[in-house]
Amino acid sequence: MQRLFAVIRNVLLFSFVLCCAFLPSAAAQSCGAKGIALQVLGSGGPELQDKRASSSYLVWEDGQARVLIDAGGGSALRFGESGAQMSELDVILFSHFHVDHSGDFAALIKSSWFEDRKRPLPVYGPEGNDFMPSTVEFVYDFFGDKHGAFRYLSELLVPGEEGDYKLQPHNVEGSAKPAEVFRRSGIAAQAVRVVHGGVPALAWRVEMGGKVIVFSGDTNGEGAGLPQLAANADLFVAHNAVPEGVTGVERNLHMPPSVIGQIAGEAHVKQLVLSHRMLRTLGKESQTQSEIEKKFSGPLKFANDLDCFPLN
Ligand SMILES: [Zn+2]
């Protein structure tokens, strides 16, 4: 009998080794292993009850997470879940500095402390005004050696202090027409100023590996800059923060579905992904889709956290 138990135990052990020893860990990277892919880290807006991380996106190339766009609350956890490493990033791009686009920045940077990053990390985003910090101010507000909230990490920022890994923040003077901001190691990024109430805000176009991904950021869709920036994009990520028919402050800040459709159609984008989904738009997907389809006939998807959109 004992011998039988021993045999059964050995069989069980052996089958565990067969089944489980070679499975990738839960954190293994599964988006963008080959070619270019967009991964949505955060598909929600500022409300926690949408049960989504706030705005954040990764662009992968051949298994490397190379570009991070925005870092809203919850995105640091999603970043870890995606399997990405902070040491892989070539650049961070910010659309603007509302909390739901930037709240996890410090958490991401702190995590990178535990990686073997040896090269600078450029950070680009808008200029400031009376209400919002510029990108340089924003980064110094965290890591500046005198007044930074997390000045115990100032060696990441202050020239002359220890370490090869430095944050390199830059203010982008957003223009009404798309302009190139960054070109390095096969990545080109263009930005254009967009209208988001009184908040300095940018939309971004990222070109790499022969593919183009455009991020509207938060905007009410006014002006010719965004359709120009999005022209012929392989993928256009637009923010579905308000339903059709809103007025007042909400309309001043965000574009309703009809405007998203108008821009996607005018720009002839090849694929549209709707993100920044909020309580006021969740559950209205069919209405949103039919408004958009009046102006745009290409494929349309509603994003969820960690969704992966390969572009090959
Ligand atoms: Zn937002």
Short mmCIF file of C-alpha atoms and ligand atoms in Angstrom, two decimals:
data_model
loop_
_atom_site.label_atom_id
_atom_site.label_comp_id
_atom_site.label_asym_id
_atom_site.label_seq_id
_atom_site.Cartn_x
_atom_site.Cartn_y
_atom_site.Cartn_z
CA MET A 1 0.00 0.00 0.00
CA GLN A 2 2.78 2.38 1.01
CA ARG A 3 4.55 1.57 -2.19
CA LEU A 4 1.36 2.43 -4.14
CA PHE A 5 1.16 5.84 -2.38
CA ALA A 6 4.80 6.48 -3.23
CA VAL A 7 4.15 5.71 -6.90
CA ILE A 8 1.08 7.96 -6.97
CA ARG A 9 3.05 10.76 -5.28
CA ASN A 10 5.86 10.44 -7.81
CA VAL A 11 3.41 10.49 -10.71
CA LEU A 12 1.77 13.62 -9.30
CA LEU A 13 5.14 15.30 -8.76
CA PHE A 14 6.29 14.41 -12.25
CA SER A 15 3.09 15.70 -13.85
CA PHE A 16 3.42 18.95 -11.87
CA VAL A 17 6.93 19.40 -13.24
CA LEU A 18 5.66 18.65 -16.76
CA CYS A 19 2.70 20.98 -16.56
CA CYS A 20 3.96 23.88 -14.51
CA ALA A 21 7.70 24.19 -14.44
CA PHE A 22 7.91 25.65 -17.93
CA LEU A 23 4.90 27.94 -17.82
CA PRO A 24 5.80 31.62 -18.02
CA SER A 25 5.20 33.56 -14.81
CA ALA A 26 2.03 35.64 -14.57
CA ALA A 27 4.12 38.77 -15.13
CA ALA A 28 5.73 37.53 -18.36
CA GLN A 29 5.37 40.01 -21.15
CA SER A 30 2.80 38.89 -23.72
CA CYS A 31 2.10 42.05 -25.78
CA GLY A 32 4.34 43.15 -28.62
CA ALA A 33 6.74 40.21 -28.58
CA LYS A 34 7.24 40.75 -32.31
CA GLY A 35 6.82 43.98 -34.25
CA ILE A 36 4.95 47.03 -32.97
CA ALA A 37 2.02 46.90 -30.56
CA LEU A 38 0.04 49.31 -28.45
CA GLN A 39 -0.84 48.20 -24.95
CA VAL A 40 -3.48 50.05 -22.96
CA LEU A 41 -2.31 50.21 -19.33
CA GLY A 42 -5.18 52.39 -18.18
CA SER A 43 -8.49 52.62 -20.06
CA GLY A 44 -10.39 54.68 -17.48
CA GLY A 45 -10.77 58.28 -16.40
CA PRO A 46 -10.33 59.76 -12.91
CA GLU A 47 -13.19 57.87 -11.21
CA LEU A 48 -12.10 54.85 -9.18
CA GLN A 49 -15.56 53.28 -9.55
CA ASP A 50 -14.94 52.66 -13.25
CA LYS A 51 -12.62 49.91 -11.92
CA ARG A 52 -10.03 50.85 -14.51
CA ALA A 53 -6.59 52.36 -14.21
CA SER A 54 -6.47 55.98 -15.39
CA SER A 55 -4.93 57.01 -18.69
CA SER A 56 -1.66 55.34 -19.71
CA TYR A 57 -0.28 53.55 -22.79
CA LEU A 58 2.80 51.58 -23.76
CA VAL A 59 4.23 51.12 -27.23
CA TRP A 60 6.11 47.83 -27.59
CA GLU A 61 8.65 46.89 -30.22
CA ASP A 62 9.98 43.34 -30.49
CA GLY A 63 9.34 42.57 -26.85
CA GLN A 64 10.66 45.86 -25.49
CA ALA A 65 8.43 48.51 -23.90
CA ARG A 66 9.92 51.61 -25.54
CA VAL A 67 7.48 54.51 -25.14
CA LEU A 68 5.18 55.33 -22.20
CA ILE A 69 2.40 57.85 -22.81
CA ASP A 70 0.88 59.27 -19.61
CA ALA A 71 0.94 57.65 -16.16
CA GLY A 72 -2.46 58.03 -14.51
CA GLY A 73 -3.37 56.42 -11.20
CA GLY A 74 -3.25 52.62 -11.34
CA SER A 75 -0.94 52.57 -14.33
CA ALA A 76 2.13 51.64 -12.25
CA LEU A 77 0.44 48.38 -11.21
CA ARG A 78 -0.67 47.71 -14.79
CA PHE A 79 2.88 48.45 -15.98
CA GLY A 80 4.13 45.66 -13.72
CA GLU A 81 1.35 43.34 -14.86
CA SER A 82 2.27 43.98 -18.50
CA GLY A 83 5.72 42.51 -17.86
CA ALA A 84 7.45 45.74 -18.92
CA GLN A 85 10.63 47.06 -17.30
CA MET A 86 11.30 50.73 -16.65
CA SER A 87 14.88 50.16 -17.85
CA GLU A 88 13.53 49.38 -21.36
CA LEU A 89 11.86 52.75 -21.86
CA ASP A 90 13.38 55.20 -24.34
CA VAL A 91 11.04 58.08 -23.54
CA ILE A 92 8.02 59.17 -21.49
CA LEU A 93 5.49 61.50 -23.15
CA PHE A 94 2.84 63.40 -21.19
CA SER A 95 -0.35 64.79 -22.71
CA HIS A 96 -1.03 67.04 -19.67
CA PHE A 97 -0.77 67.02 -15.91
CA HIS A 98 -4.24 66.27 -14.62
CA VAL A 99 -4.00 63.60 -11.90
CA ASP A 100 -5.63 60.92 -14.09
CA HIS A 101 -2.73 61.29 -16.56
CA SER A 102 0.22 61.70 -14.24
CA GLY A 103 -0.62 60.47 -10.70
CA ASP A 104 1.55 57.30 -10.84
CA PHE A 105 4.66 58.94 -12.29
CA ALA A 106 6.59 58.87 -9.00
CA ALA A 107 5.64 55.23 -8.34
CA LEU A 108 6.96 54.20 -11.76
CA ILE A 109 10.20 56.11 -11.25
CA LYS A 110 10.70 54.67 -7.77
CA SER A 111 10.26 51.15 -9.15
CA SER A 112 12.95 51.86 -11.75
CA TRP A 113 15.36 52.42 -8.84
CA PHE A 114 15.43 48.65 -8.39
CA GLU A 115 16.35 48.02 -12.02
CA ASP A 116 19.70 48.29 -13.68
CA ARG A 117 18.99 51.39 -15.73
CA LYS A 118 22.22 53.11 -16.77
CA ARG A 119 21.03 55.71 -19.27
CA PRO A 120 19.06 58.94 -19.09
CA LEU A 121 15.27 58.88 -19.42
CA PRO A 122 13.85 61.82 -21.39
CA VAL A 123 10.42 63.10 -20.36
CA TYR A 124 8.45 65.38 -22.70
CA GLY A 125 5.21 67.19 -22.01
CA PRO A 126 3.49 70.57 -22.24
CA GLU A 127 4.56 73.96 -21.00
CA GLY A 128 2.84 75.37 -17.91
CA ASN A 129 0.51 78.26 -17.18
CA ASP A 130 -0.94 79.90 -14.05
CA PHE A 131 -2.90 76.73 -13.19
CA MET A 132 -0.61 73.91 -14.24
CA PRO A 133 3.13 73.21 -13.91
CA SER A 134 5.35 72.84 -16.95
CA THR A 135 6.88 69.40 -17.52
CA VAL A 136 10.20 70.53 -16.03
CA GLU A 137 8.42 71.97 -12.97
CA PHE A 138 6.31 68.83 -12.60
CA VAL A 139 9.38 66.56 -12.50
CA TYR A 140 11.24 68.96 -10.14
CA ASP A 141 8.14 69.14 -7.89
CA PHE A 142 8.72 65.43 -7.24
CA PHE A 143 12.48 64.96 -7.38
CA GLY A 144 14.11 68.42 -7.07
CA ASP A 145 16.73 68.47 -4.30
CA LYS A 146 15.39 71.60 -2.55
CA HIS A 147 11.59 71.43 -2.58
CA GLY A 148 10.75 68.12 -4.27
CA ALA A 149 8.24 66.01 -2.38
CA PHE A 150 10.52 63.01 -2.98
CA ARG A 151 13.83 64.87 -2.76
CA TYR A 152 15.38 61.79 -1.18
CA LEU A 153 15.54 60.56 -4.83
CA SER A 154 17.08 63.78 -6.19
CA GLU A 155 20.12 62.00 -7.57
CA LEU A 156 17.76 60.92 -10.38
CA LEU A 157 17.46 64.53 -11.45
CA VAL A 158 20.17 66.84 -10.16
CA PRO A 159 23.27 67.20 -12.37
CA GLY A 160 26.47 66.30 -10.59
CA GLU A 161 24.79 64.01 -8.09
CA GLU A 162 25.61 60.31 -8.25
CA GLY A 163 24.38 57.91 -10.96
CA ASP A 164 24.22 57.61 -14.78
CA TYR A 165 20.45 57.31 -14.75
CA LYS A 166 18.93 60.80 -14.83
CA LEU A 167 15.48 62.05 -15.70
CA GLN A 168 15.70 64.63 -18.49
CA PRO A 169 12.48 66.70 -18.49
CA HIS A 170 11.69 68.97 -21.45
CA ASN A 171 8.88 71.46 -22.03
CA VAL A 172 7.27 71.19 -25.45
CA GLU A 173 6.06 74.45 -26.89
CA GLY A 174 2.91 73.06 -28.42
CA SER A 175 2.14 74.57 -31.78
CA ALA A 176 -1.10 74.63 -33.75
CA LYS A 177 0.54 72.47 -36.42
CA PRO A 178 2.20 69.12 -35.72
CA ALA A 179 5.92 69.46 -35.01
CA GLU A 180 8.64 66.91 -34.38
CA VAL A 181 9.77 66.77 -30.76
CA PHE A 182 11.88 63.64 -30.43
CA ARG A 183 13.81 61.43 -32.85
CA ARG A 184 16.18 58.79 -31.58
CA SER A 185 16.90 55.07 -31.94
CA GLY A 186 14.18 54.51 -34.51
CA ILE A 187 11.47 56.43 -32.60
CA ALA A 188 10.00 59.69 -33.86
CA ALA A 189 7.43 61.64 -31.86
CA GLN A 190 5.43 64.64 -33.03
CA ALA A 191 3.15 66.78 -30.91
CA VAL A 192 0.41 69.29 -31.52
CA ARG A 193 -1.35 71.60 -29.07
CA VAL A 194 -4.95 70.58 -28.35
CA VAL A 195 -7.75 72.37 -26.51
CA HIS A 196 -8.60 70.90 -23.09
CA GLY A 197 -10.31 73.78 -21.31
CA GLY A 198 -7.57 76.05 -19.95
CA VAL A 199 -5.08 73.23 -19.40
CA PRO A 200 -1.95 73.14 -21.59
CA ALA A 201 -2.34 69.82 -23.44
CA LEU A 202 -0.71 67.91 -26.28
CA ALA A 203 -1.72 65.14 -28.64
CA TRP A 204 1.14 62.80 -29.64
CA ARG A 205 2.06 60.90 -32.80
CA VAL A 206 4.55 58.08 -32.31
CA GLU A 207 6.22 56.51 -35.35
CA MET A 208 8.37 53.40 -35.02
CA GLY A 209 9.04 50.22 -36.94
CA GLY A 210 7.10 51.65 -39.90
CA LYS A 211 3.90 52.08 -37.83
CA VAL A 212 2.11 55.19 -36.60
CA ILE A 213 0.08 55.46 -33.40
CA VAL A 214 -1.66 58.72 -32.49
CA PHE A 215 -2.95 59.64 -29.02
CA SER A 216 -5.56 62.37 -28.78
CA GLY A 217 -5.06 62.85 -25.04
CA ASP A 218 -7.88 64.83 -23.46
CA THR A 219 -9.29 67.44 -25.82
CA ASN A 220 -12.59 68.89 -26.95
CA GLY A 221 -11.47 68.27 -30.54
CA GLU A 222 -11.35 71.93 -31.64
CA GLY A 223 -8.86 72.99 -34.28
CA ALA A 224 -7.17 71.47 -37.31
CA GLY A 225 -4.06 70.19 -35.51
CA LEU A 226 -5.35 66.84 -34.29
CA PRO A 227 -6.72 65.60 -37.65
CA GLN A 228 -3.41 66.65 -39.26
CA LEU A 229 -1.44 64.80 -36.57
CA ALA A 230 -3.61 61.70 -36.96
CA ALA A 231 -3.40 61.61 -40.78
CA ASN A 232 -3.28 58.00 -42.03
CA ALA A 233 -2.34 56.63 -38.61
CA ASP A 234 -2.33 52.85 -38.24
CA LEU A 235 -4.07 53.33 -34.92
CA PHE A 236 -5.78 56.34 -33.34
CA VAL A 237 -6.44 56.27 -29.59
CA ALA A 238 -9.25 58.72 -28.78
CA HIS A 239 -10.73 59.55 -25.41
CA ASN A 240 -14.36 58.62 -24.88
CA ALA A 241 -14.87 60.77 -21.78
CA VAL A 242 -18.30 62.21 -22.60
CA PRO A 243 -21.44 60.94 -24.32
CA GLU A 244 -23.15 62.63 -27.27
CA GLY A 245 -25.11 65.73 -26.36
CA VAL A 246 -23.11 67.05 -23.39
CA THR A 247 -22.80 70.78 -22.94
CA GLY A 248 -21.01 73.25 -20.66
CA VAL A 249 -17.75 72.43 -18.88
CA GLU A 250 -17.76 68.78 -19.97
CA ARG A 251 -18.05 69.73 -23.65
CA ASN A 252 -15.40 72.39 -23.19
CA LEU A 253 -12.97 69.71 -21.96
CA HIS A 254 -13.84 66.64 -24.05
CA MET A 255 -14.96 65.53 -27.51
CA PRO A 256 -18.25 63.68 -27.92
CA PRO A 257 -18.43 60.61 -30.20
CA SER A 258 -19.56 62.63 -33.25
CA VAL A 259 -16.37 64.72 -33.04
CA ILE A 260 -14.20 61.61 -32.57
CA GLY A 261 -15.83 60.13 -35.70
CA GLN A 262 -15.32 63.37 -37.62
CA ILE A 263 -11.59 63.49 -36.78
CA ALA A 264 -11.00 59.75 -37.40
CA GLY A 265 -12.81 60.00 -40.77
CA GLU A 266 -11.05 63.18 -41.85
CA ALA A 267 -7.66 61.74 -40.90
CA HIS A 268 -8.35 58.39 -42.64
CA VAL A 269 -7.00 56.46 -39.66
CA LYS A 270 -6.87 52.71 -40.19
CA GLN A 271 -8.14 51.71 -36.75
CA LEU A 272 -9.80 53.54 -33.86
CA VAL A 273 -9.47 52.60 -30.18
CA LEU A 274 -11.67 54.33 -27.61
CA SER A 275 -10.19 54.74 -24.15
CA HIS A 276 -10.51 57.06 -21.09
CA ARG A 277 -13.90 55.43 -20.55
CA MET A 278 -15.86 56.97 -17.71
CA LEU A 279 -19.04 56.23 -15.77
CA ARG A 280 -20.89 58.65 -18.04
CA THR A 281 -19.87 56.76 -21.22
CA LEU A 282 -19.65 53.16 -19.97
CA GLY A 283 -22.83 51.32 -20.94
CA LYS A 284 -23.44 53.69 -23.87
CA GLU A 285 -21.15 51.87 -26.28
CA SER A 286 -23.78 51.16 -28.96
CA GLN A 287 -24.89 54.81 -29.04
CA THR A 288 -21.23 55.91 -29.14
CA GLN A 289 -20.45 53.47 -31.92
CA SER A 290 -23.39 54.51 -34.09
CA GLU A 291 -22.48 58.21 -33.73
CA ILE A 292 -18.89 57.46 -34.75
CA GLU A 293 -19.94 55.25 -37.67
CA LYS A 294 -21.77 58.19 -39.27
CA LYS A 295 -18.33 59.67 -40.04
CA PHE A 296 -15.85 56.81 -39.77
CA SER A 297 -16.27 53.38 -41.32
CA GLY A 298 -13.04 51.66 -40.19
CA PRO A 299 -12.63 49.19 -37.33
CA LEU A 300 -13.47 50.51 -33.86
CA LYS A 301 -12.68 48.94 -30.49
CA PHE A 302 -13.43 49.91 -26.90
CA ALA A 303 -10.30 49.53 -24.76
CA ASN A 304 -9.95 47.67 -21.49
CA ASP A 305 -6.92 47.66 -19.20
CA LEU A 306 -3.99 45.63 -20.56
CA ASP A 307 -5.58 45.19 -24.01
CA CYS A 308 -2.92 44.66 -26.64
CA PHE A 309 -3.25 45.91 -30.23
CA PRO A 310 -0.54 44.42 -32.47
CA LEU A 311 0.09 46.38 -35.68
CA ASN A 312 1.59 43.79 -37.98
ZN ZN B 1 -8.27 62.71 -18.32
#
